Coordinates of C-alpha atoms in Angstrom, one line a residue:
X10 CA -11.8 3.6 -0.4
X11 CA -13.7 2.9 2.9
X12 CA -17.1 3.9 3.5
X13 CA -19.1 3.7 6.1
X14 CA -23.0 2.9 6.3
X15 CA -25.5 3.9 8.7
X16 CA -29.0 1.4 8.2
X17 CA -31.8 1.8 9.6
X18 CA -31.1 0.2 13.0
X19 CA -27.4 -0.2 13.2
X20 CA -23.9 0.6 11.7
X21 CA -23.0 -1.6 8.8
X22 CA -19.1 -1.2 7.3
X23 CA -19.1 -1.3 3.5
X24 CA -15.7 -1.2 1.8
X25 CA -14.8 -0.3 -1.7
X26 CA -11.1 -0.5 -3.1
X27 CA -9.9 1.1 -5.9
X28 CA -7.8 -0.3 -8.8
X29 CA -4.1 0.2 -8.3
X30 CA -2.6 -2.6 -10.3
X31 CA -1.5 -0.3 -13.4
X32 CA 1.7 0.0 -15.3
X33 CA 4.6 2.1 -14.5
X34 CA 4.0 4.4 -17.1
X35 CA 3.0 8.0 -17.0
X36 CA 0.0 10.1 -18.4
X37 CA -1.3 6.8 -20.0
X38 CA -4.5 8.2 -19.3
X39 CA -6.2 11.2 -17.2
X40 CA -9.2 11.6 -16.1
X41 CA -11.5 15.2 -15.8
X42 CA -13.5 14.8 -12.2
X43 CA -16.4 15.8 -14.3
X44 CA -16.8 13.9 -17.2
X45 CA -18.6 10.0 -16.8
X46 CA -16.1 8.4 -19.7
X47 CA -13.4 10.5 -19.6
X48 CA -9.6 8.9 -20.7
X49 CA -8.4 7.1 -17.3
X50 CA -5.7 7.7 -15.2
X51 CA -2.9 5.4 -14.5
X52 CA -1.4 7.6 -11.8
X53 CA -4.6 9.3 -10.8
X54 CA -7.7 6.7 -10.3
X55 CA -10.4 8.8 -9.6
X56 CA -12.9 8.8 -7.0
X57 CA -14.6 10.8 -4.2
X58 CA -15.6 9.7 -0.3
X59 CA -19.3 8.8 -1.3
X60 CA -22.0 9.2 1.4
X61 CA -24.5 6.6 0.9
X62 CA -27.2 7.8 3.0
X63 CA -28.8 9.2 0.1
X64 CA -28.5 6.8 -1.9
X65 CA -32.1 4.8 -2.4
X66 CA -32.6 5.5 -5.6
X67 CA -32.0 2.5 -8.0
X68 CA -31.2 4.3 -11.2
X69 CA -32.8 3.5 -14.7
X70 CA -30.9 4.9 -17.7
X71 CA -29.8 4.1 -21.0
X72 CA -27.0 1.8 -19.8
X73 CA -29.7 -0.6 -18.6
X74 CA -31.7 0.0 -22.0
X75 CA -28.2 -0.4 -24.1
X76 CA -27.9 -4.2 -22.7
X77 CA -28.3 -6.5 -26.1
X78 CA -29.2 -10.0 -25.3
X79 CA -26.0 -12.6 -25.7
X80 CA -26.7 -16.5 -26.2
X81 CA -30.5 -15.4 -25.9
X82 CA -31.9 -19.3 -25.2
X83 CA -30.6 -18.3 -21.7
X84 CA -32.8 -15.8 -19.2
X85 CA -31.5 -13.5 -17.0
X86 CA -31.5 -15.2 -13.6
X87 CA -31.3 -13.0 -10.0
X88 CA -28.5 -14.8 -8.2
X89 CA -29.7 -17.6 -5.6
X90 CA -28.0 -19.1 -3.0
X91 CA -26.4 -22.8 -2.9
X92 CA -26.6 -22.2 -6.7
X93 CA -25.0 -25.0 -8.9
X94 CA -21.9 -24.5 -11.3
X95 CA -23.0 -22.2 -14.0
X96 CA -22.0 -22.9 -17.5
X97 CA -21.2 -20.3 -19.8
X98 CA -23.9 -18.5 -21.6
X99 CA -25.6 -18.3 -17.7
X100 CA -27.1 -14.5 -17.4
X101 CA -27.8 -12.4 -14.6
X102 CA -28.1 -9.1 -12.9
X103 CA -25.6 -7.2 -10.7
X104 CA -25.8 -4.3 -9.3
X105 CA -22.8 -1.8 -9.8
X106 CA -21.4 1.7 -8.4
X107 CA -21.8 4.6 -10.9
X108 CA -18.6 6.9 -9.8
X109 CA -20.3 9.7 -11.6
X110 CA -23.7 10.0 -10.6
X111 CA -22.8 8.5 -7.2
X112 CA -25.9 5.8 -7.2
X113 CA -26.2 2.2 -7.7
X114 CA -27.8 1.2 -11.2
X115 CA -28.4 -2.5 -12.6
X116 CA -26.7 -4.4 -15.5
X117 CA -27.1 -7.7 -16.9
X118 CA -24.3 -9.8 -17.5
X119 CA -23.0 -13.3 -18.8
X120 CA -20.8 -16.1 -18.4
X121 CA -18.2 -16.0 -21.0
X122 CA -15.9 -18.4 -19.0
X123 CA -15.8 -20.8 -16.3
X124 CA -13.0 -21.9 -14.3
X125 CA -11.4 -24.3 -11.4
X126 CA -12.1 -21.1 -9.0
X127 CA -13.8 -18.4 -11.2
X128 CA -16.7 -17.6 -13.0
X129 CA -16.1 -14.5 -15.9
X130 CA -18.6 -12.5 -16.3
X131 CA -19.1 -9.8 -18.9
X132 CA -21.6 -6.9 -18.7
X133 CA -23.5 -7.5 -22.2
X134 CA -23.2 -4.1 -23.3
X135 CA -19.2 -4.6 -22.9
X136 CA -19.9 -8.0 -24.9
X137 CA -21.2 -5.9 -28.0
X138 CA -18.7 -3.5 -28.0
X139 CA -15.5 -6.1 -28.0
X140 CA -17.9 -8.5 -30.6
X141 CA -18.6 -12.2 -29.1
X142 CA -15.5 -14.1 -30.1
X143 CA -13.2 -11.4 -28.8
X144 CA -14.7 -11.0 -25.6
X145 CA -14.8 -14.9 -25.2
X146 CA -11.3 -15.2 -25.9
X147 CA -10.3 -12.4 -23.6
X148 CA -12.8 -13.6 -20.6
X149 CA -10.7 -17.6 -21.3
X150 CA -7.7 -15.9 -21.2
X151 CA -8.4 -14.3 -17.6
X152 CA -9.9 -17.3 -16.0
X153 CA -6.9 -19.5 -16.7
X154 CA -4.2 -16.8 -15.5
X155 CA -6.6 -16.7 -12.2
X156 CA -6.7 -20.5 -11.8
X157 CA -3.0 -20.8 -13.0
X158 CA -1.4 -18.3 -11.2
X159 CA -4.0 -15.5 -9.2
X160 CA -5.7 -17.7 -7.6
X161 CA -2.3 -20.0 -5.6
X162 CA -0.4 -17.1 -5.3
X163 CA -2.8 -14.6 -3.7
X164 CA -4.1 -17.5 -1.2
X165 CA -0.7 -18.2 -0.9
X166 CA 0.0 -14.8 0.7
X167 CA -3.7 -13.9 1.8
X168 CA -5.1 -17.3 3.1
X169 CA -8.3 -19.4 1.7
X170 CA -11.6 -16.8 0.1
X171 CA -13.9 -17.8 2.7
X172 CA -11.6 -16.8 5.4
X173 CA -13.3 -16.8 8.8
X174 CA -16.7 -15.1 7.9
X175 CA -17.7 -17.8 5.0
X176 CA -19.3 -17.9 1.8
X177 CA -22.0 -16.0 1.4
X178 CA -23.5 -18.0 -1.5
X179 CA -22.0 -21.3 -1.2
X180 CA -20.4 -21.7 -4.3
X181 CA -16.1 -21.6 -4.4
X182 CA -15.8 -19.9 -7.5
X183 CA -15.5 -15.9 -7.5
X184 CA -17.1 -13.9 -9.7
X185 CA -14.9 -12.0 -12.1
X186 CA -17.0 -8.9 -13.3
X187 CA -16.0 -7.2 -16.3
X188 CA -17.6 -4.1 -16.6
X189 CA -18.3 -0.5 -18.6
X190 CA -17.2 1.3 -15.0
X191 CA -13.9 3.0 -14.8
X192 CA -12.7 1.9 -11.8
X193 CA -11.9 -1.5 -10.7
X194 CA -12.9 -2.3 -7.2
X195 CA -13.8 -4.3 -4.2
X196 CA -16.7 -4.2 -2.2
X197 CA -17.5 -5.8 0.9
X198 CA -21.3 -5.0 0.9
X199 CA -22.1 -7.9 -1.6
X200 CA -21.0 -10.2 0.8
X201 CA -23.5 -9.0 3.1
X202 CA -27.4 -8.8 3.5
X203 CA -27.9 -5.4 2.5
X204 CA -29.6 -3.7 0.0
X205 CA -28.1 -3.3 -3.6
X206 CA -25.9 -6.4 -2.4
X207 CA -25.1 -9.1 -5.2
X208 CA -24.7 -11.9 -2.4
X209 CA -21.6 -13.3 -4.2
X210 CA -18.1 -13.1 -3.4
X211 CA -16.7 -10.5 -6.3
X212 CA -15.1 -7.9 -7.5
X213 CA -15.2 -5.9 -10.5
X214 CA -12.9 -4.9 -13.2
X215 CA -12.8 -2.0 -16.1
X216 CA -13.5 -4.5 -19.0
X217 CA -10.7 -2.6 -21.6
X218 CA -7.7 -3.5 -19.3
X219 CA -6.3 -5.8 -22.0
X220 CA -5.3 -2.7 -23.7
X221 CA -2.5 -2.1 -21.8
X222 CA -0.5 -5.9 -20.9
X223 CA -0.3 -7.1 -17.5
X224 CA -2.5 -4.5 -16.3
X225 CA -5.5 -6.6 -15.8
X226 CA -3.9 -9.0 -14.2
X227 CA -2.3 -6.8 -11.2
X228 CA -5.6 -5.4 -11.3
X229 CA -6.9 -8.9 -10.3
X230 CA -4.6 -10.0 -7.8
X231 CA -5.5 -6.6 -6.3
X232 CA -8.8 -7.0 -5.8
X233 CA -8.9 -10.1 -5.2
X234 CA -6.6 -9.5 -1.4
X235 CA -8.9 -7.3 -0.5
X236 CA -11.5 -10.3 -1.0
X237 CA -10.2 -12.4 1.1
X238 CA -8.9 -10.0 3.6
X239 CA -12.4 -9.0 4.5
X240 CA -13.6 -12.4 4.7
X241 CA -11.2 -12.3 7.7
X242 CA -11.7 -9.0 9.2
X243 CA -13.7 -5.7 8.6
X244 CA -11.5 -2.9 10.2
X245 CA -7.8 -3.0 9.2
X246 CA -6.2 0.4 8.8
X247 CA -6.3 1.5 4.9
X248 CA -2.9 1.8 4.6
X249 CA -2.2 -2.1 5.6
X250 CA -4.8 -3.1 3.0
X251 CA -3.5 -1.6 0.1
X252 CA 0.0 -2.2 1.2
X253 CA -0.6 -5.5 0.8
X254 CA -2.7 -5.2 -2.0
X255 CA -0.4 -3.8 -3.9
X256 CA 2.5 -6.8 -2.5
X257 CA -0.2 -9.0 -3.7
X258 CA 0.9 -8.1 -7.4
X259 CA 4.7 -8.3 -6.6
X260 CA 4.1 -11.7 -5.4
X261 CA 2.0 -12.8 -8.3
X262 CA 4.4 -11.9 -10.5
X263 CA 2.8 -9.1 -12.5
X264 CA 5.6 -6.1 -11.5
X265 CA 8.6 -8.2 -12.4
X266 CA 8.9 -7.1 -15.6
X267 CA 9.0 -3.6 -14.1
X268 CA 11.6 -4.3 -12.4
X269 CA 9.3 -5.1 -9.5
X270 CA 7.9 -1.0 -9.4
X271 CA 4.4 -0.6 -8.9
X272 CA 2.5 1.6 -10.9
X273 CA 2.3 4.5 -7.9
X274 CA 5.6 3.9 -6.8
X275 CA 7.3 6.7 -8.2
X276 CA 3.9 9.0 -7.3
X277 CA 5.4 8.1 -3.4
X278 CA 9.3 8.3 -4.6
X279 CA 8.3 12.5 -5.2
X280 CA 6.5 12.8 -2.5
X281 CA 8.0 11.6 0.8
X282 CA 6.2 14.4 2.9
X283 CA 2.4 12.5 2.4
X284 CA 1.7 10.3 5.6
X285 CA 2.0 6.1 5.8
X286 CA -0.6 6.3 8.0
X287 CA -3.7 8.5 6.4
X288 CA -4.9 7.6 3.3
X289 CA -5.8 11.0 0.8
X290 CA -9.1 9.5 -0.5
X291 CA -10.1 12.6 -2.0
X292 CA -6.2 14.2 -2.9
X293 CA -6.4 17.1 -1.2
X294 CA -3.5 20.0 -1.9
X295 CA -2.9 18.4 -5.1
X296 CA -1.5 15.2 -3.8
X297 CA -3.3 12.2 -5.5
X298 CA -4.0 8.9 -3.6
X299 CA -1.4 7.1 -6.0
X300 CA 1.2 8.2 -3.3
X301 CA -0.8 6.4 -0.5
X302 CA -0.8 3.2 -2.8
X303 CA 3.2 3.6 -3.4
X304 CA 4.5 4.6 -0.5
X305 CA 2.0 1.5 1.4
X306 CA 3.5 -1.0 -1.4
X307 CA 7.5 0.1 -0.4
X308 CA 6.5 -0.6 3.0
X309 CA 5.1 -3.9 2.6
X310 CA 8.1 -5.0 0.6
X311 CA 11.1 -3.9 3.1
X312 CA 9.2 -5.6 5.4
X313 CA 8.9 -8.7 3.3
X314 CA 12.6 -8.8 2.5
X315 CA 13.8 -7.7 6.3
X316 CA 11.5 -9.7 8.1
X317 CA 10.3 -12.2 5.8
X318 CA 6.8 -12.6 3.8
X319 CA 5.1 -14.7 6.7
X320 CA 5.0 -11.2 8.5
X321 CA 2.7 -10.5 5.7
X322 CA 0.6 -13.2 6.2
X323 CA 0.3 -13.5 9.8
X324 CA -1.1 -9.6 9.8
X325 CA -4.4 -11.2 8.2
X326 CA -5.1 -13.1 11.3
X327 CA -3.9 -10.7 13.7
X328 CA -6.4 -9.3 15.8
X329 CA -4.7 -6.0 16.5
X330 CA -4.8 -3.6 13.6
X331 CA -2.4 -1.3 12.1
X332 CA 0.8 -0.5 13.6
X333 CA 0.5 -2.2 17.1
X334 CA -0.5 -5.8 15.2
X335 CA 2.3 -5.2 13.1
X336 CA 4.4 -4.9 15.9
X337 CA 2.2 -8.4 17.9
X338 CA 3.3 -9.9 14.3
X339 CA 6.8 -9.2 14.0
X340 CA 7.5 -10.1 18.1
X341 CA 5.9 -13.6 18.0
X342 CA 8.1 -13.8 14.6
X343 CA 11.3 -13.3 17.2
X344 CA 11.9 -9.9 16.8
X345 CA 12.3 -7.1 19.2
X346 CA 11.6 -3.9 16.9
X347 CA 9.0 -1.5 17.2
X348 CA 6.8 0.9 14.7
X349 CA 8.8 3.4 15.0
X350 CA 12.2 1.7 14.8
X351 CA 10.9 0.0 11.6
X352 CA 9.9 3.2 10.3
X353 CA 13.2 5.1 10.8
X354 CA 15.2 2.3 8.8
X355 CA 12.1 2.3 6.3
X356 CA 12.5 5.7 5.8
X357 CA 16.0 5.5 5.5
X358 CA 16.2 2.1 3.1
X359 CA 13.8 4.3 0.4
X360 CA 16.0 7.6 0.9
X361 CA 19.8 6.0 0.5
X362 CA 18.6 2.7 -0.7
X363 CA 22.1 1.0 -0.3
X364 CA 23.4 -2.7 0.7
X365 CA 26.5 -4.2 1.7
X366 CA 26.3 -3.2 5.6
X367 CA 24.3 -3.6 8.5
X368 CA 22.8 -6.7 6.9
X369 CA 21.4 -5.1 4.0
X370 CA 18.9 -2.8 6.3
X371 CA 19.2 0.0 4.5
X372 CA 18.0 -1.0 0.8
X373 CA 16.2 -3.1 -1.0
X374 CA 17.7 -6.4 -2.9
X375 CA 14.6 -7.1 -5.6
X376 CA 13.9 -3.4 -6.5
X377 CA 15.8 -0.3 -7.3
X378 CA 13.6 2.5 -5.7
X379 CA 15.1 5.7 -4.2
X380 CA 13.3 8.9 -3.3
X381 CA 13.7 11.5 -6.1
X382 CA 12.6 14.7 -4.1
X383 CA 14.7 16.2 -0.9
X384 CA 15.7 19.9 -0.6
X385 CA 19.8 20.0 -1.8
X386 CA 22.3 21.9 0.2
X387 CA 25.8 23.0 -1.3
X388 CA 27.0 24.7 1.6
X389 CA 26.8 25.3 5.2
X390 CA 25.2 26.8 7.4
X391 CA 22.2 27.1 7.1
X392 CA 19.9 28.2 9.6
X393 CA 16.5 28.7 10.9
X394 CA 15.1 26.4 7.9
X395 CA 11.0 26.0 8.7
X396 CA 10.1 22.6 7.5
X397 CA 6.6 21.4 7.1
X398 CA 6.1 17.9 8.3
X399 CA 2.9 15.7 8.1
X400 CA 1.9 13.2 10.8
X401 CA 4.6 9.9 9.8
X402 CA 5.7 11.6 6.4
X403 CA 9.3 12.6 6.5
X404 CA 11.6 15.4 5.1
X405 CA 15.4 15.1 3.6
X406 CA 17.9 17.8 3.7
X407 CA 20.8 16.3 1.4
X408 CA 24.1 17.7 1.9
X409 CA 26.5 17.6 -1.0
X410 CA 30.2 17.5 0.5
X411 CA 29.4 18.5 4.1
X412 CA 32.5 19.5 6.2
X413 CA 33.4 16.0 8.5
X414 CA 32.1 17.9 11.2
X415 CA 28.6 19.1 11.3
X416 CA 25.4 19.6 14.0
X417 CA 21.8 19.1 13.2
X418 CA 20.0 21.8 15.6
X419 CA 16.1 21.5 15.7
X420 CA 13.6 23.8 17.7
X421 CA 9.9 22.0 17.9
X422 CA 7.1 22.6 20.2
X423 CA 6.7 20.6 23.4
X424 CA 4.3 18.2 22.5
X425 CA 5.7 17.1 19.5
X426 CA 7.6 13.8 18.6
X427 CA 10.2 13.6 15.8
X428 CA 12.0 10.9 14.6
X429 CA 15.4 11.8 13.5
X430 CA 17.4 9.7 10.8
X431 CA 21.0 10.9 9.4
X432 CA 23.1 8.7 7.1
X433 CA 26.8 9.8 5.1
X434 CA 29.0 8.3 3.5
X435 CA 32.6 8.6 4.0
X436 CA 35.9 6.8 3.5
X437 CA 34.9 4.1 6.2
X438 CA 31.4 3.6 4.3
X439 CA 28.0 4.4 5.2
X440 CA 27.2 5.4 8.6
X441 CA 23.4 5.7 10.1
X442 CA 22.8 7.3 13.2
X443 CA 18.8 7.7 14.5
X444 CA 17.3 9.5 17.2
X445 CA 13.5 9.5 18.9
X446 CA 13.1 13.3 20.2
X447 CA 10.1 13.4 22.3
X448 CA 7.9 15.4 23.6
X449 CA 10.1 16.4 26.7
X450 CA 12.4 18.1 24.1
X451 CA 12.1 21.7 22.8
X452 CA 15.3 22.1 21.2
X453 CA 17.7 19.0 20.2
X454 CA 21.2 19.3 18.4
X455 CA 22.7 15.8 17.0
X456 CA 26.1 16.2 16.3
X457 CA 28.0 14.2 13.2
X458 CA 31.6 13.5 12.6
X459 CA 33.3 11.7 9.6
X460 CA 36.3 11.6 7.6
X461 CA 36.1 12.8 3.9
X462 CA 32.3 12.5 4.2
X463 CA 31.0 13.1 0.4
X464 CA 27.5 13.0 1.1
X465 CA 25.2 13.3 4.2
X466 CA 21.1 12.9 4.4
X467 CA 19.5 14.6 7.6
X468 CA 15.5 12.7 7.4
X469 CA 13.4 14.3 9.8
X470 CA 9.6 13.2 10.5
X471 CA 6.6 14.0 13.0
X472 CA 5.7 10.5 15.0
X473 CA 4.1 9.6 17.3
X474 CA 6.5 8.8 21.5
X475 CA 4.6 5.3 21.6
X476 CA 2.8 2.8 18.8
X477 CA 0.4 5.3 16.5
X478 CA -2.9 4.0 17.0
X479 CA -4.7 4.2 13.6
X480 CA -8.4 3.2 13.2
X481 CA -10.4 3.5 10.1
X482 CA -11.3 5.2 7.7
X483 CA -8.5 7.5 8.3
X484 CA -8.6 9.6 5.3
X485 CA -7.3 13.2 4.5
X486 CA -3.6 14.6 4.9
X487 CA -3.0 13.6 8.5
X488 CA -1.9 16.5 11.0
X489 CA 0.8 18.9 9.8
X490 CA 3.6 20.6 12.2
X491 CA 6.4 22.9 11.7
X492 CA 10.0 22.6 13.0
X493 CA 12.8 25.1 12.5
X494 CA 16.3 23.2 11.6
X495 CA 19.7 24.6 11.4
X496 CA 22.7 22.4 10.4
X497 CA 25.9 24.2 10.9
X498 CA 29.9 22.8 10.8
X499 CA 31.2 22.0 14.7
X500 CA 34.9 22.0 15.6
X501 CA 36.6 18.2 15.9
X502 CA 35.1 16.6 18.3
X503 CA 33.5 13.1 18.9
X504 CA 30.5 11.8 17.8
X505 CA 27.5 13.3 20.2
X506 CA 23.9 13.6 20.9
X507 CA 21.9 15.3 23.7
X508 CA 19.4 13.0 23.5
X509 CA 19.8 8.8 24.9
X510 CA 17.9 7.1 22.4
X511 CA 19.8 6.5 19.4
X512 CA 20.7 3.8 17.4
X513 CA 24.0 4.3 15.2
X514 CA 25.3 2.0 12.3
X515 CA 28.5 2.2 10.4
X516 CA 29.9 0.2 7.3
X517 CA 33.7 0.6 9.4
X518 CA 35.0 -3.3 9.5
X519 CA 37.0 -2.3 12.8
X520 CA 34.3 -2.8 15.3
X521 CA 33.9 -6.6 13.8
X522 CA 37.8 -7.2 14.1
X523 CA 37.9 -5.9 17.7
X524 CA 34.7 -8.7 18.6
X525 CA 36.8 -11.7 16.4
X526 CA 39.8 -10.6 18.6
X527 CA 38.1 -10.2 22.0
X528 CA 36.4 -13.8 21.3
X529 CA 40.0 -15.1 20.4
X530 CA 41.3 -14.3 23.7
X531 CA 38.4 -15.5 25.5
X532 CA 38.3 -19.4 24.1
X533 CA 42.2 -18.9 25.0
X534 CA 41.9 -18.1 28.8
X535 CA 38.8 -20.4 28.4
X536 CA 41.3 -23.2 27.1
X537 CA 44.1 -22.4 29.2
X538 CA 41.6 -23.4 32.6
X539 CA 40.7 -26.1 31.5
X540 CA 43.9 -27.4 30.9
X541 CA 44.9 -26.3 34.4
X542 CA 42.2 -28.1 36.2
X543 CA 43.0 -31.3 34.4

C-alpha cells in the first residue's frame, strides 16, 4: 500500500507494504473489516487507503498500559543515532500503525535476538503472551534463517540495505519487529525525518506467524525487498514492487515446497480480467488485492525464466519506472521486445502454459500455474458476445473442438487498443498467432486455420498503442471497455489477418527442415566457388 503525505511545507512519500508471503492454502483465516483482532486472512490481508492528514493524534490505550516489563535491569531507551550493537535484553519504543483505529500508537519492545545483520525485537506484550523462553527461541530461530538465508538471498536479488539513499541510523543490522498488529508491513517513513518515524531501517511482522511453517519467513523476505528497494528509489509503480516482492520469496526458497505457488497465485489464476498495472488497494467489486500480488508474482517469474533474473535486478537501478524501464532493462540485456509484446506471450504462457516449442515461450519450467477461469464454447458460432475488459487484464474464450477453419470478428470503439492472442492445438502442435489492433481499427476479423485442431484459446485485452505509462499510487480497478466478439467457422482458406502486425508461432518442424535445407545448398554453391577460383 502507497500513501502519500502532505507536511506542512512540502510533499513527503510514505510507503506501507502489506504482508503477502502466506501459504497456499485457502480460508486459513478471514478477517471482518470491522473487528481489531479478528481471524486473518491468508488470501484476503486487509487494509484500507489511509489518509494521514488527520492523523496527529498519538494514541494512548490499553495496549500501551498492557506492556509488562521483560529483563527489567534494562530501561526503555528512544532509539539514537550512531547507536552501538545492542545486546539482547536492550528495550525501546516504536511507533506502530493501528489498521483499525487508523492512528499511530507507541509500544515498547525488546531484543530477544541479535544477529550478523538483524536485531529481533519483540513487542513485550507479545513476549507475555508466547512466555519468555518460547518467544526467545522463536526470535533465535528467525535471526539465523535471516543471516543464513534472507539476508544473501534477498541482497542477492535486491542489491545491499543502504542502497543509494543510506542508513538512516548508522547501524547495519535491520530491525525485525515482531508485533500484536495484524498485518506485516513495510514503511518507508521510519527511514525518514518525520514525525511518528522510528529512524531505523525496519519492518514489521505479525508475531503468531510461526503458527503456520514457512509463513514467516516469506513474510520476511517480503518485507525486507521492499526495504531495500526504497533505499534506492521512492516512486516505482506498485505493481513492480510487489512483483518482486513476491519473486523475492521464490528466490529465497520459501515457495518451493509449494511447488513454487505463491500464496495469491491462484486468487490471480480466477481472475485474469483484474489489471497488471493498477493495484485494488481497497478491493473494489469484490476483487481482493491478493490477485494484484499473484498476477504481479507470475509476471516477475516468466520474466525471470525468459529473460533471465538479472532483468530483475537491474529494474532496481533503473531510472525509468514501470513498463518503459522494464523495456530500458530488457534492451541494454540484448533484447528487442516491447511491453506489450512481453505481455501478449505473458498472457499466453499463464493461459496455455505449455513447453516444447518456440523455446519454451509459452510456459513456465519451475511452476505449474494455468488460468482456471475463461468462458467455454462447445460450438460455433457465436455472435455479438459483449466482453468487459479492464485496462491490461485479459479475457479467454476457449473453444472445445473448433472446426479447422474459424474467424475471430471484433467491433471496438475508435480509440481503443486491444491486444489480440490466439493459440490451438492441432496435429502439427501448438500454434500462436498475436495481433496489436489499434486505435485506427473499428472492426478487425483474424482468421485461423488448422488441421484436426482439438482446442483453440481466443485472449483478448484492452492496452495501451505505445509503452503504458504508469505512475504511482495507481490504485482502483483501472479503466474498463467493452468489445463485441463473434467467432464463426470460415470456408478453407489460408491463414489471414486484416491487420500487419502479428506475430505467429507454430510447433510444425517443417519450417526448421526448409532453413537446414536452404543452408545446405548455400555452403554448397558457397564451396563450389571457391573451388572454382582456386
Amino acid at each position: 500500500m502507497v500513501i502519500i503525505y502532505k507536511n506542512k511545507s512540502f510533499l513527503l512519500v510514505f510507503q506501507i507494504f502489506l504482508l503477502i508471503g502466506l501459504l497456499p492454502l485457502s480460508n486459513v483465516f478471514s478477517i471482518d473489516e470491522h473487528t481489531s483482532h479478528a481471524q486473518y486472512s491468508q488470501r484476503q490481508t486487509r487494509t484500507k487507503l489511509l489518509d494521514f492528514k488527520g492523523c496527529s493524534v498519538l494514541k494512548h490505550s490499553n495496549r500501551d498500559r498492557q506492556n509488562h516489563e521483560l529483563l527489567t535491569s534494562q530501561n526503555t531507551q528512544k532509539v539514537s543515532k550512531n547507536m552501538d550493537t545492542h545486546e539482547v535484553g536492550y528495550q525501546r519504543t516504536f511507533w506502530i500503525w493501528d489498521f483499525e483505529d487508523l492512528s499511530h500508537y507507541e509500544i515498547n519492545a525488546t531484543i530477544l535476538a541479535v544477529g550478523e545483520y538483524s536485531y529481533i525485537f519483540m513487542e513485550n506484550v507479545c513476549i507475555s503472551d508466547l512466555g519468555e523462553s518460547f518467544a526467545i527461541e522463536y526470535s533465535e530461530s528467525i535471526r539465523d534463517e535471516f543471516d543464513s538465508t534472507i539476508f544473501p538471498r534477498v541482497t542477492d536479488l535486491a542489491g545491499h540495505p543502504n542502497g543509494t539513499l543510506g542508513d538512516i541510523d548508522n547501524d547495519p543490522r535491520i530491525i525485525i519487529l515482531l508485533a500484536r498488529e495484524l498485518v506485516s508491513y513495510y514503511s518507508q517513513r521510519n527511514e525518514q525525518e518525520l514525525e511518528y518515524s522510528n529512524q531505523c531501517e525496519m519492518f514489521y511482522i505479525y508475531y503468531r506467524l510461526f503458527q503456520w511453517p514457512y509463513r514467516v519467513f516469506q513474510a520476511i523476505a517480503h518485507e525486507f525487498h521492499h526495504l531495500i528497494w526504497f533505499n534506492n528509489e521512492m516512486d516505482e509503480p506498485q505493481f513492480i514492487l510487489e512483483a518482486l516482492a513476491e519473486y523475492a520469496m521464490y528466490h529465497s526458497g520459501y515457495l518451493a515446497p509449494f511447488g513454487n505457488i505463491s500464496s495469491r497465485t491462484n486468487d490471480f489464476l480466477s481472475h485474469p480480467e483484474d489489471s497488471l498495472l493498477h493495484f485494488n488497494i481497497d478491493s473494489e467489486e469484490g476483487l481482493t488485492r491478493a490477485i494484484d500480488y499473484g498476477g504481479g508474482y507470475l509476471f516477475a517469474c516468466y520474466i525471470a525464466e525468459h529473460y533471465g533474473v538479472d532483468i530483475l535486478r537491474n529494474l532496481i537501478t533503473e531510472s525509468a519506472d514501470g513498463p518503459i524501464g522494464l523495456e530500458n532493462v530488457l534492451e541494454m540485456a540484448g533484447y528487442n521486445i516491447s511491453f506489450n509484446e512481453l505481455y501478449l506471450d505473458w498472457i499466453t504462457a499463464v493461459t496455455i502454459n505449455e513447453l516444447g516449442f518456440s523455446d519454451n515461450l509459452y510456459g513456465f519450467e519451475n511452476l505449474n500455474a494455468r488460468i482456471s477461469r475463461y468462458d467455454l464454447v462447445h460450438e460455433l458460432p457465436l455472435v455479438n458476445e459483449t466482453i468487459p475488459l479492464r485496462y491490461y487484464g485479459f479475457h479467454i474464450y476457449k473453444l472445445e473442438s473448433p472446426p479447422n477453419n474459424f474467424a475471430v470478428k471484433i467491433n471496438k470503439a475508435s480509440y481503443q487498443t486491444l491486444g489480440v492472442s490466439i493459440a490451438f492445438h492441432d496435429t502439427a502442435g501448438w500454434h500462436i498467432h498475436q495481433y496489436l489492433h489499434d486505435e485506427r481499427e473499428i472492426q478487425v476479423t483474424d482468421h485461423l486455420q488448422g488441421n484436426s485442431i482439438d482446442v483453440a484459446y481466443v485472449i483478448t485485452s484492452f492496452i495501451s498503442g505505445n509503452t503504458p505509462i504508469v505512475t504511482r499510487p495507481n490504485y482502483g480497478l483501472g479503466p474498463l471497455i467493452d468489445i463485441e466478439i463473434s467467432i464463426i467457422q470460415t470456408p478453407t482458406q489460408t491463414n489471414t489477418t486484416t491487420h500487419q502486425t502479428s506475430k505467429s508461432t507454430t510447433t510444425d518442424v517443417s519450417t526448421g527442415l526448409n532453413g537446414v535445407i536452404v543452408l545446405i545448398t548455400f555452403a554448397t554453391v558457397l564451396i563450389i566457388l571457391l573451388k572454382s577460383r582456386d
